[in-house]
Coordinates of C-alpha atoms in Angstrom, one line a residue:
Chain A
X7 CA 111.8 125.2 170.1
X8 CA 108.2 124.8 170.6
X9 CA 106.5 121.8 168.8
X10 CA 104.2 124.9 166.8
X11 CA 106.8 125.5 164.8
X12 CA 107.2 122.4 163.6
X13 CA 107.1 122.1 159.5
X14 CA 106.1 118.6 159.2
X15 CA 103.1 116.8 160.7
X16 CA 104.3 114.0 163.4
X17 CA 102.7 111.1 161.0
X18 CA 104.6 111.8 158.1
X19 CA 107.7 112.4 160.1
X20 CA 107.3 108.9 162.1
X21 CA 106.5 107.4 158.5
X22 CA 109.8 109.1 157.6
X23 CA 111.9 107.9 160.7
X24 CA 110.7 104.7 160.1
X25 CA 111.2 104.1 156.5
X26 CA 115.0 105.2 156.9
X27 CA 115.5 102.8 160.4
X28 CA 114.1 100.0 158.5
X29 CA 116.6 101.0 155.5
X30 CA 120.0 101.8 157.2
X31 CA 119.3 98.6 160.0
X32 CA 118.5 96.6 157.0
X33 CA 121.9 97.3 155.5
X34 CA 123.5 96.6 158.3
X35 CA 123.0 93.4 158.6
X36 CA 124.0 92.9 155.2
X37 CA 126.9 94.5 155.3
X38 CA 127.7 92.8 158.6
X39 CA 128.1 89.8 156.9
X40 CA 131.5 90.5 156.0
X41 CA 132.9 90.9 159.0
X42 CA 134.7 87.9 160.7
X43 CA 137.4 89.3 163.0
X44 CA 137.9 92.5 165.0
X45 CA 139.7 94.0 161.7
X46 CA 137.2 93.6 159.6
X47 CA 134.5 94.8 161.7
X48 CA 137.0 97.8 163.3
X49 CA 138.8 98.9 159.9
X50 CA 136.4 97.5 157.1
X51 CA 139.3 94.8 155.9
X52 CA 141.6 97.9 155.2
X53 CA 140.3 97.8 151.8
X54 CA 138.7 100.5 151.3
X55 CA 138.2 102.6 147.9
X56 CA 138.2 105.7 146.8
X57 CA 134.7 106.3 146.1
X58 CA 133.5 105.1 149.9
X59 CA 136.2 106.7 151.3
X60 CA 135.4 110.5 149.7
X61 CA 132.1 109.7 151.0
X62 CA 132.4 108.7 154.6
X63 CA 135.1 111.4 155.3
X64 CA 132.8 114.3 153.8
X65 CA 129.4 112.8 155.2
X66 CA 130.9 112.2 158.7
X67 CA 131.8 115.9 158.9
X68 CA 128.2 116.7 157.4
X69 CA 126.4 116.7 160.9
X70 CA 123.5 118.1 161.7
X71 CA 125.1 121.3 162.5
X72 CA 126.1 121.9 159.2
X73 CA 122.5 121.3 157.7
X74 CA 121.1 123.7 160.4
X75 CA 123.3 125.9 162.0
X76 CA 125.0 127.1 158.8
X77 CA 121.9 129.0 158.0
X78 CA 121.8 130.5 161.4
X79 CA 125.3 131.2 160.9
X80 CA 123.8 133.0 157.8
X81 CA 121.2 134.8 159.7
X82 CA 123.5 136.0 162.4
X83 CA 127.1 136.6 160.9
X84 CA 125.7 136.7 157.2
X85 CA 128.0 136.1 154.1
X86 CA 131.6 136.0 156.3
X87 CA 129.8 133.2 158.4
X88 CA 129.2 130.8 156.0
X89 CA 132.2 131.4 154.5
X90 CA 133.4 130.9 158.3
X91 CA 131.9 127.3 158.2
X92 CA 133.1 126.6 155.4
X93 CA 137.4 127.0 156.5
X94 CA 136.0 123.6 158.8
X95 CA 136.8 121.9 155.0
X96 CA 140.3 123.1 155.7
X97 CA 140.3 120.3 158.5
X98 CA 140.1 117.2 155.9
X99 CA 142.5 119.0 153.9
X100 CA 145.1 119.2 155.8
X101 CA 144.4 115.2 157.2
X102 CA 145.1 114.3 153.9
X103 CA 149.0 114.0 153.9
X104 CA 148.5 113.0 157.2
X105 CA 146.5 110.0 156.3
X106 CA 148.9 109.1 154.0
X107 CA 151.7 109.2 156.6
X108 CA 149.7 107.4 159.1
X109 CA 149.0 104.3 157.1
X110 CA 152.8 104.2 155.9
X111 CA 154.0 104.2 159.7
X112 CA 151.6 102.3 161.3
X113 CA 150.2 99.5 158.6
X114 CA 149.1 97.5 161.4
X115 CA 147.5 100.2 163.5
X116 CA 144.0 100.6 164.8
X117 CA 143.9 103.5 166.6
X118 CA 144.9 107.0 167.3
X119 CA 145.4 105.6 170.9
X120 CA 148.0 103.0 169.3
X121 CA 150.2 105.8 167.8
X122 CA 149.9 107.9 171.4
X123 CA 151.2 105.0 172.9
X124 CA 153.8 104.3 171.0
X125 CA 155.3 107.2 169.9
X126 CA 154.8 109.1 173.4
X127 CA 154.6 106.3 176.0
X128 CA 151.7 105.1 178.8
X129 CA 151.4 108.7 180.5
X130 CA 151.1 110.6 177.2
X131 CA 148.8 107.7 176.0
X132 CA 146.6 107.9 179.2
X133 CA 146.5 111.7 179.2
X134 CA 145.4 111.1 175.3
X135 CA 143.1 108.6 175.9
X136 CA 140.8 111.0 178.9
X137 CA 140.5 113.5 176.8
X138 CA 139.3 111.9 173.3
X139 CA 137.1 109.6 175.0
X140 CA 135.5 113.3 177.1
X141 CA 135.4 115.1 173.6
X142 CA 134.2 111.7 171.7
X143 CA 131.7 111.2 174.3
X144 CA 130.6 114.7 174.5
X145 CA 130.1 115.0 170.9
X146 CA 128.4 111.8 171.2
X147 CA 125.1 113.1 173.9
X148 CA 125.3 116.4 171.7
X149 CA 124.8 115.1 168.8
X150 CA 121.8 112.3 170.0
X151 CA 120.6 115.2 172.1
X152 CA 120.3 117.2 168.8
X153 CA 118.4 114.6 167.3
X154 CA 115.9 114.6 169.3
X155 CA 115.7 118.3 169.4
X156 CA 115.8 118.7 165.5
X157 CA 112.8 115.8 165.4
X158 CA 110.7 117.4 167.6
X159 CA 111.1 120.9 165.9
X160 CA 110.9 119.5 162.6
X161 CA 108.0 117.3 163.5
X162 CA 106.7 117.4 166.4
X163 CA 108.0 113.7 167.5
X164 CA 108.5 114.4 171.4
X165 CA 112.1 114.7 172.4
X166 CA 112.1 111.6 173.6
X167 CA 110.9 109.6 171.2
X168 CA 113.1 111.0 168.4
X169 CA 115.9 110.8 170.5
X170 CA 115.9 107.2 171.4
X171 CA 114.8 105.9 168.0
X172 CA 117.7 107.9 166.0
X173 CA 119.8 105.9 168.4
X174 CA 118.4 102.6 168.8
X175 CA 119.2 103.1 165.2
X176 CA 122.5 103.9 164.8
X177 CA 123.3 101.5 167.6
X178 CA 121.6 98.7 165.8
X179 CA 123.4 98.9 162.5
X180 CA 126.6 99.9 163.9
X181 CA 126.7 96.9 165.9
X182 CA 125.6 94.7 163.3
X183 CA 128.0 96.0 160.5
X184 CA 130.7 97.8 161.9
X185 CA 133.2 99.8 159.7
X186 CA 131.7 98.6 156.8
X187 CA 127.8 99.3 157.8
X188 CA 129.0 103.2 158.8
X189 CA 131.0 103.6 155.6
X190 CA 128.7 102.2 153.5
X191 CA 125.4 104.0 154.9
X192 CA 127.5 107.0 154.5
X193 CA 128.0 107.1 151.4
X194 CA 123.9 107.1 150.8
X195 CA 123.9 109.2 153.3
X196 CA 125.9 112.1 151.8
X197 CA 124.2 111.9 148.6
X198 CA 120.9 112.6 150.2
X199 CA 122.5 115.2 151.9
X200 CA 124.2 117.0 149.2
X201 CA 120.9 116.5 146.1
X202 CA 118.5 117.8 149.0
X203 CA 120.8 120.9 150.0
X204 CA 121.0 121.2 146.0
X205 CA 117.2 121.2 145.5
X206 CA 116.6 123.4 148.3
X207 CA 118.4 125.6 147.4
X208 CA 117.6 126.1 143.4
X209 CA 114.0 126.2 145.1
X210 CA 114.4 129.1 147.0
X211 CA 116.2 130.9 143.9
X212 CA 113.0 129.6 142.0
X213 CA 111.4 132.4 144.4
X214 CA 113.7 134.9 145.1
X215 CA 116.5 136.4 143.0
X216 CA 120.0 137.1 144.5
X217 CA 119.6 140.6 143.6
X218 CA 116.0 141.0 146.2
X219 CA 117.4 139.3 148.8
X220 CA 121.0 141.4 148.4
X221 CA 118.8 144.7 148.3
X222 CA 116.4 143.2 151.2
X223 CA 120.2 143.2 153.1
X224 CA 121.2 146.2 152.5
X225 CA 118.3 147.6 153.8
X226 CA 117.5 145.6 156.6
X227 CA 120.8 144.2 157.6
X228 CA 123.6 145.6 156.2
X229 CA 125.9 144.7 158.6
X230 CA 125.0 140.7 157.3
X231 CA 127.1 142.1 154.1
X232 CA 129.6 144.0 155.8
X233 CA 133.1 142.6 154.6
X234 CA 134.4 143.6 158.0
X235 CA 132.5 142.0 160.7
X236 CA 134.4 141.5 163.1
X237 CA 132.4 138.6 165.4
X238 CA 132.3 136.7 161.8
X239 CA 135.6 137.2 161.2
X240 CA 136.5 135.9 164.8
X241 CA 134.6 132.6 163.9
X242 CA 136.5 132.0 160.5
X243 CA 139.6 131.6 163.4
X244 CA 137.9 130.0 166.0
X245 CA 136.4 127.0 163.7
X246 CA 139.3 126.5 161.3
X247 CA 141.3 125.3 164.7
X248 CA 138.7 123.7 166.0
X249 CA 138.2 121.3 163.2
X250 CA 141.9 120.9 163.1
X251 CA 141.9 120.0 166.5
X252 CA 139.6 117.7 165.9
X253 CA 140.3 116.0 163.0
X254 CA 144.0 115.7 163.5
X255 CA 143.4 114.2 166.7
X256 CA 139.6 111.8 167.0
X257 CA 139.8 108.2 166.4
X258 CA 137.0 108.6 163.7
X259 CA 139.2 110.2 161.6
X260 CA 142.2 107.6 162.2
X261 CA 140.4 104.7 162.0
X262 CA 139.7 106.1 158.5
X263 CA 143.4 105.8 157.8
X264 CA 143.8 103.1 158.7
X265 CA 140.3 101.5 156.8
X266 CA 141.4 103.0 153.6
X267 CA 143.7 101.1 150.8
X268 CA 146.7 101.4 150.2
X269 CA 147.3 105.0 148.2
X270 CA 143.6 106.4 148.9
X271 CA 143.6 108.4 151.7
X272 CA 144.9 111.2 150.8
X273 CA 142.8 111.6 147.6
X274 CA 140.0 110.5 149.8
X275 CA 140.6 113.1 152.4
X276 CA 141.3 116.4 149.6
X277 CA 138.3 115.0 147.8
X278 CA 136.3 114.7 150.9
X279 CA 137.2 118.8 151.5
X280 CA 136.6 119.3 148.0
X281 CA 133.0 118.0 148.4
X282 CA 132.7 119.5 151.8
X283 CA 133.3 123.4 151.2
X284 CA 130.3 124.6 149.1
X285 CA 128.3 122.5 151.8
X286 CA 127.9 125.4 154.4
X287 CA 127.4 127.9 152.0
X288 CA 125.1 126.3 149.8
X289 CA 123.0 125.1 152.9
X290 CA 123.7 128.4 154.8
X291 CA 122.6 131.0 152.0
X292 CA 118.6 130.5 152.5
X293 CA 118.9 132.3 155.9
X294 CA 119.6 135.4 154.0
X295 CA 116.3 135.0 151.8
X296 CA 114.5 134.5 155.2
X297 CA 114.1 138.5 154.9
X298 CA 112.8 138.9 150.9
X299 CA 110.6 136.1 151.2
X300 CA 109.1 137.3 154.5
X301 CA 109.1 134.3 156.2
X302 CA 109.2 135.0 160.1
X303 CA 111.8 133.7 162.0
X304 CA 110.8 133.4 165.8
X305 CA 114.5 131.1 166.7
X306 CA 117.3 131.2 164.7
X307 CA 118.4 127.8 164.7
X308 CA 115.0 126.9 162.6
X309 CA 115.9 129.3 160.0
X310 CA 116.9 127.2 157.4
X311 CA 113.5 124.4 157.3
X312 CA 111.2 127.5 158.3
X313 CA 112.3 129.4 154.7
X314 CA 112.2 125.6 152.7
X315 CA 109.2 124.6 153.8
X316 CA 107.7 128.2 153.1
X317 CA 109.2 127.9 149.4
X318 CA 108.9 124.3 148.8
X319 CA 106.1 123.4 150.9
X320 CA 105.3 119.9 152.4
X321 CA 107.2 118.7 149.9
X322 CA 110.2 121.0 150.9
X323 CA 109.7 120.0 154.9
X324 CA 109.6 116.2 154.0
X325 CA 113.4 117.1 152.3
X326 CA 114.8 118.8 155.0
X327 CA 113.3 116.2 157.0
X328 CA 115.1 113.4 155.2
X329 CA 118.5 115.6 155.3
X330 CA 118.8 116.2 158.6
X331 CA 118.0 112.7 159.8
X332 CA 120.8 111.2 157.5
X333 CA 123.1 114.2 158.8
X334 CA 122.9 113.0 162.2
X335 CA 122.8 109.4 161.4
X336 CA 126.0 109.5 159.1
X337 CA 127.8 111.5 162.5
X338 CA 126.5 109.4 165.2
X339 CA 127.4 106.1 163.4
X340 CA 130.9 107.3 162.6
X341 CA 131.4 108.3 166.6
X342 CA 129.6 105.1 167.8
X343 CA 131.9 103.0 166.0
X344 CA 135.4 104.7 166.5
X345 CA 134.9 105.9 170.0
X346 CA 133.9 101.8 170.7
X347 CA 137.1 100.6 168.9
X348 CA 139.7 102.5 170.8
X349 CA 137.8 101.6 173.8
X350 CA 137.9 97.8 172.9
X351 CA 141.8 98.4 171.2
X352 CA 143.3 100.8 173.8
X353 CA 141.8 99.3 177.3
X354 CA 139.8 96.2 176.2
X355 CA 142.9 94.7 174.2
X356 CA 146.1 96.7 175.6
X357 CA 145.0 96.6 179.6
X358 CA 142.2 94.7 180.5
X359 CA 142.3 91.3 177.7
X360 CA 146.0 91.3 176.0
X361 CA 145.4 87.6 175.4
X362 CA 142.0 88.2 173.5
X363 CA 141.6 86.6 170.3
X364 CA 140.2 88.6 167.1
X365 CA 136.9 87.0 167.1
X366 CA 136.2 87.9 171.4
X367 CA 137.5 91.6 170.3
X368 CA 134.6 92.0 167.5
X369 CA 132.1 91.0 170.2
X370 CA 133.5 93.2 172.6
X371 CA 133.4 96.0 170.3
X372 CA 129.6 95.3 169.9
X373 CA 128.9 94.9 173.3
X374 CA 130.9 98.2 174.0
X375 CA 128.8 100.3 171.2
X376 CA 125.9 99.1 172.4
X377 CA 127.2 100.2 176.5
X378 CA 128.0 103.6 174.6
X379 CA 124.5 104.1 173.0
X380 CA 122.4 102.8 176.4
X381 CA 125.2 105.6 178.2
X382 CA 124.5 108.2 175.8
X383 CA 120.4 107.7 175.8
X384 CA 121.0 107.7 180.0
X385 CA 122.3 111.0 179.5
X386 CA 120.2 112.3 176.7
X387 CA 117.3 111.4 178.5
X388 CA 116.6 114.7 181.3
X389 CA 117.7 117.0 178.1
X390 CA 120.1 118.9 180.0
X391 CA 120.1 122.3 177.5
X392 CA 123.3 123.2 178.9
X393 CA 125.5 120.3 178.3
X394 CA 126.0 120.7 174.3
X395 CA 128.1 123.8 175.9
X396 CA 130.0 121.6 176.9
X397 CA 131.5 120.9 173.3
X398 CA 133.2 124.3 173.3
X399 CA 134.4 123.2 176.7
X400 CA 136.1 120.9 175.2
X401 CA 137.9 123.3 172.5
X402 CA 141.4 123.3 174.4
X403 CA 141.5 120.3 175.1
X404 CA 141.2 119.2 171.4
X405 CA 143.6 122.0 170.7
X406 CA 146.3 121.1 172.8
X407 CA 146.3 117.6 171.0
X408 CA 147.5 119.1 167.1
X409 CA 151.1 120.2 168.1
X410 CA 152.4 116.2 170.1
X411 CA 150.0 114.5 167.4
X412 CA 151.5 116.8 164.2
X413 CA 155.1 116.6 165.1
X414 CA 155.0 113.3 166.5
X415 CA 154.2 111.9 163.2
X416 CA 156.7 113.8 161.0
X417 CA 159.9 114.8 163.6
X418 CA 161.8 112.4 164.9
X419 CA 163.2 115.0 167.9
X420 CA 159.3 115.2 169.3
X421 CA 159.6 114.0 172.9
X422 CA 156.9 112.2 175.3
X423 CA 157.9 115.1 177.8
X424 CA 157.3 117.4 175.3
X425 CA 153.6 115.7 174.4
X426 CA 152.9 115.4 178.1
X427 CA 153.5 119.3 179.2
X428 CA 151.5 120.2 175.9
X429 CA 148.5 118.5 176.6
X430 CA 148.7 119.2 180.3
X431 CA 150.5 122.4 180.6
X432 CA 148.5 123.8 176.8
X433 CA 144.8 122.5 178.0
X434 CA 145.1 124.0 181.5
X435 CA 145.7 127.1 180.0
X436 CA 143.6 126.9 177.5
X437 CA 140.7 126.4 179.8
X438 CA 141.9 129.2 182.4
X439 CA 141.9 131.6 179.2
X440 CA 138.2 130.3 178.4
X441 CA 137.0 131.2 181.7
X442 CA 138.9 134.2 182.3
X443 CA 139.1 135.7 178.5
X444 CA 136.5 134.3 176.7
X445 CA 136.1 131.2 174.5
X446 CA 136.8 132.7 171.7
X447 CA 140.6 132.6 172.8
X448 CA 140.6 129.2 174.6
X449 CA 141.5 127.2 171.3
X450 CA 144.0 129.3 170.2
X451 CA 145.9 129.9 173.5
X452 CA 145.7 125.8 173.9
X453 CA 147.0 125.6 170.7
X454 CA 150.3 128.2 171.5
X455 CA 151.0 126.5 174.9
X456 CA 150.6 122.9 173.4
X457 CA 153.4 124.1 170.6
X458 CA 155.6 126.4 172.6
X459 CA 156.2 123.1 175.0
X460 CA 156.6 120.6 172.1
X461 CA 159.1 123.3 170.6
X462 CA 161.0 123.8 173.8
X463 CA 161.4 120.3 174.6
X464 CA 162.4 119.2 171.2
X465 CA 165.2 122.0 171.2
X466 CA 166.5 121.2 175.0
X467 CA 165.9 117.7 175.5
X468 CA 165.3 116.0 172.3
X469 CA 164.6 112.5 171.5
X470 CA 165.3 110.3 168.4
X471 CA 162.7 108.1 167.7
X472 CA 162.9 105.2 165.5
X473 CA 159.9 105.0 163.0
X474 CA 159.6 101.6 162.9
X475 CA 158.5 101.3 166.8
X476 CA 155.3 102.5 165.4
X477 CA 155.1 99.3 163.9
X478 CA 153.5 97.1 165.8
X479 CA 153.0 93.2 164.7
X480 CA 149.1 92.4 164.6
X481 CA 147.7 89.8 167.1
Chain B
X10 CA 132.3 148.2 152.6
X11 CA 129.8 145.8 151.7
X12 CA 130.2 142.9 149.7
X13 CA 128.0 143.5 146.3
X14 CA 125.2 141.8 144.7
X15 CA 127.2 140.4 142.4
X16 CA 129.4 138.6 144.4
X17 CA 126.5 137.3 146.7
X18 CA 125.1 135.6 143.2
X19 CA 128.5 134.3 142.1
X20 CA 129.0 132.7 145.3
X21 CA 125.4 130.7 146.2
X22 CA 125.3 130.1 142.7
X23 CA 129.1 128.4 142.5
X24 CA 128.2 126.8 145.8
X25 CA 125.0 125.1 144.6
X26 CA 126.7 124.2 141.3
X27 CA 130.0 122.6 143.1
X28 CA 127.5 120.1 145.7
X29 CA 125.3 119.3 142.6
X30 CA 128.9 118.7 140.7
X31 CA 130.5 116.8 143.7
X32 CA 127.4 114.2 144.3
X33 CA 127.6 113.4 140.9
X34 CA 131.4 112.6 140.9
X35 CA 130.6 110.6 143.9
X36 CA 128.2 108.4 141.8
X37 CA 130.4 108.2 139.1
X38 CA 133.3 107.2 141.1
X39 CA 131.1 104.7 142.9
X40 CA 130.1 103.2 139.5
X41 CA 133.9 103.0 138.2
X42 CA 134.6 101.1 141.5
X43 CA 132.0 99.2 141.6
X44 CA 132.0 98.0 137.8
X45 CA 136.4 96.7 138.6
X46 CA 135.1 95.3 142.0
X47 CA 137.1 97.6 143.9
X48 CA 134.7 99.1 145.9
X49 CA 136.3 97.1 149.6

């Protein structure tokens, strides 16, 4: 995306960038106060309520993805893709009960490492740990990578630049204030999020009525409307297992379990989904004015600031701005901190330090976000296009995870052999398929492999696990 | 078979009207926590 499209000048958006550093660093050092042991500063004292956790569950799915590729999703798949986006919602609802069943079995628990170790045993947990930490860490340099992408097309702030400052950032505060720091800038976060998509969006109606951009459809791209369209209707598949996958199995998800009190997560989580759905739809629909309003639209992916800053002006591009940069910062926080905890609690901790004592796991945890952010920037740095590709390369894997991770927390007959040939056996195949068939299939064949083996195992060779292994004492 | 202008409206329009409704049960909730100390 060339810098001439950019919808904000490069003052105003370092103005903007550096208003918000100052703002979320500054809170994270407040917030970092609290925290005196690797509990607090991991899981945010296990105390938290309703209202931060709604917030941190919806805005850590908000990324910036969903601020600007719904409305390409819109542009290209029309009303059936945002609708497509939106089954991603159907992730955090179905965590919910999960949630609730997590913190029950494992009160003490840290990480989803902890439960894959055991509940499946070291192989399982190993296999576990290589592929969240590649997905994590994937997610990770595509999601920094987008930053500086999005900054520079939004504002002309070389790649560069904007990358490493939207990282320094997050870094910095994560660091600083841990759990609480990510939780609580979330929450901010996802407000800003949700009032500007709101705005936005009542602005662009302001211009245009439903009824002109639905005839502007119908006779320009009728096949935007079409209620079967049948690549759209492929994507409402492919992304309501991805999220699954994902969110059944990432430590940022778990450690949210774990962080929330006693009888919240599973409000949390359906409330979370509650706030979520409309997101995609509400920030997807401008695409489809793109055409009544006659705003040109040279790339796709720019589709959604190109039409607001045509509608609402300067003002408009300083709000999309502003959204986008807290959609990326409420993501990469979220991943910076989990993916450092299970690295501190399922290597540091279990393997390299059992003796450590709370307070030399905190620092480690720092030290480890900060090795994460200086690794990610390492890699962010040449702006490999190719590597956020990557992330769909990752699909089986994630999908192999639902069926050990599922059963494993509910039936006591789910076996370690049974996890280990899912994972192995279900992401092999999964990845064959992608290469050979397509990777609209990968996910799902992952997914079929991953449960035919848990099923077999559990039928032929069955264990019977005893829930309260999953309790482990805290050191 | 296209989906119709009607339902294009009811659907951005219930969209906008559920984020606008969910940010300010957000706030609210914050507030209610916040006011018993049971925010962490």
């Amino acid at each position: 995306m060339p810098d001439e499209q950019a919808v904000l000048n490069p003052t105003t958006g370092w103005i903007l960038l550096a208003i918000f550093s100052v703002l979320w660093i500054g809170l994270g050092v407040y917030w970092g106060r609290k925290n005196k042991s690797f509990e607090d500063h991991a899981l945010a004292g296990r105390n938290v309520g309703l209202a931060l956790a709604s917030a941190t569950a919806a805005a850590t799915w908000i990324t910036s993805n969903t601020t600007m590729l719904a409305p390409q999703f819109a542009l290209q798949l029309g009303i059936w893709g945002m609708l497509a986006y939106s089954t991603a919602s159907f992730g955090l609802f179905l965590f919910a009960p999960i949630a609730k069943r997590i913190r029950k079995l494992m009160p003490n628990g840290y990480t989803s490492g902890d439960f894959m170790r055991l509940r499946y045993g070291r192989v399982a947990w190993g296999i576990f740990l290589v592929f969240t930490l590649f997905y994590s860490l994937t997610w990770l340099v595509s999601m920094a990578m987008a930053g500086g992408i999005v900054l520079n097309a939004l504002a002309g702030i070389p790649y560069v630049y904007g990358m490493s400052v939207i990282l320094a950032v997050c870094v910095l505060y994560t660091m600083r204030g841990g759990l609480y720091a990510v939780i609580g800038t979330d929450f901010i976060q996802s407000v800003i999020i949700i009032v500007g998509i709101v705005i936005a969006g009542f602005a662009v109606l302001s211009k245009v009525s439903m009824a002109e951009i639905h005839t502007n459809l119908t006779a320009n791209s009728p096949a935007l409307l079409d209620v079967l369209f049948p690549a759209a209707l492929i994507a409402i598949f492919n992304n309501l297992l991805f999220g699954l996958g994902e969110v059944f199995h990432n430590n940022v998800w778990w450690s949210r379990a774990f962080a929330f009190r006693e009888g919240v997560g599973q409000r949390a989580f359906i409330i979370a989904g509650l706030v979520w759905f409309p997101i995609p739809i509400a920030a997807g629909f401008v695409a489809l004015a793109s055409g009544a309003l006659g705003v040109a639209v040279p790339s796709a992916d720019m589709v959604g600031p190109l039409v607001i800053a045509n509608v609402l002006g300067s003002v408009g591009a300083i709000a999309i701005f502003i959204v986008v940069f807290c959609s990326l910062a409420s993501s990469i926080d979220s991943l910076l901190a989990a993916t450092s905890d299970l690295i501190t609690e399922d290597i540091y901790r279990r393997i390299a330090r059992p003796t450590a004592k709370p307070a030399e796991l905190k620092n480690a945890a720092q030290m480890i976000t900060l090795a994460l952010g200086i690794g990610a920037w390492a890699v962010c740095l040449p702006r490999i296009g190719t590597l956020a590709s990557v992330l769909f390369f990752a699909g089986p894997l994630v999908a192999s995870m639902i069926w050990p991770i599922v059963t494993g927390l509910y039936w006591k007959r789910a076996s370690r052999l049974g996890a280990i040939s899912a994972m192995v056996l279900g992401s092999g195949i999964g990845l064959w398929s992608y290469f050979s068939i397509g990777w609209y299939v990968a996910s799902l064949i992952a997914a079929m492999v991953s449960m035919v083996c848990v099923l077999l195992f559990a039928a032929f060779k069955p264990e019977e696990f005893q829930w309260q292994e999953l309790q482990e004492g805290d050191q | 078979m296209s989906f119709s202008s009607g339902f294009l409206t009811a659907l951005v329009y219930l969209a906008l009207i559920w984020c606008a409704g969910s940010s300010i049960a957000l706030l609210a909730l914050l507030w209610a926590e916040w006011k018993e100390g049971r925010l962490w």
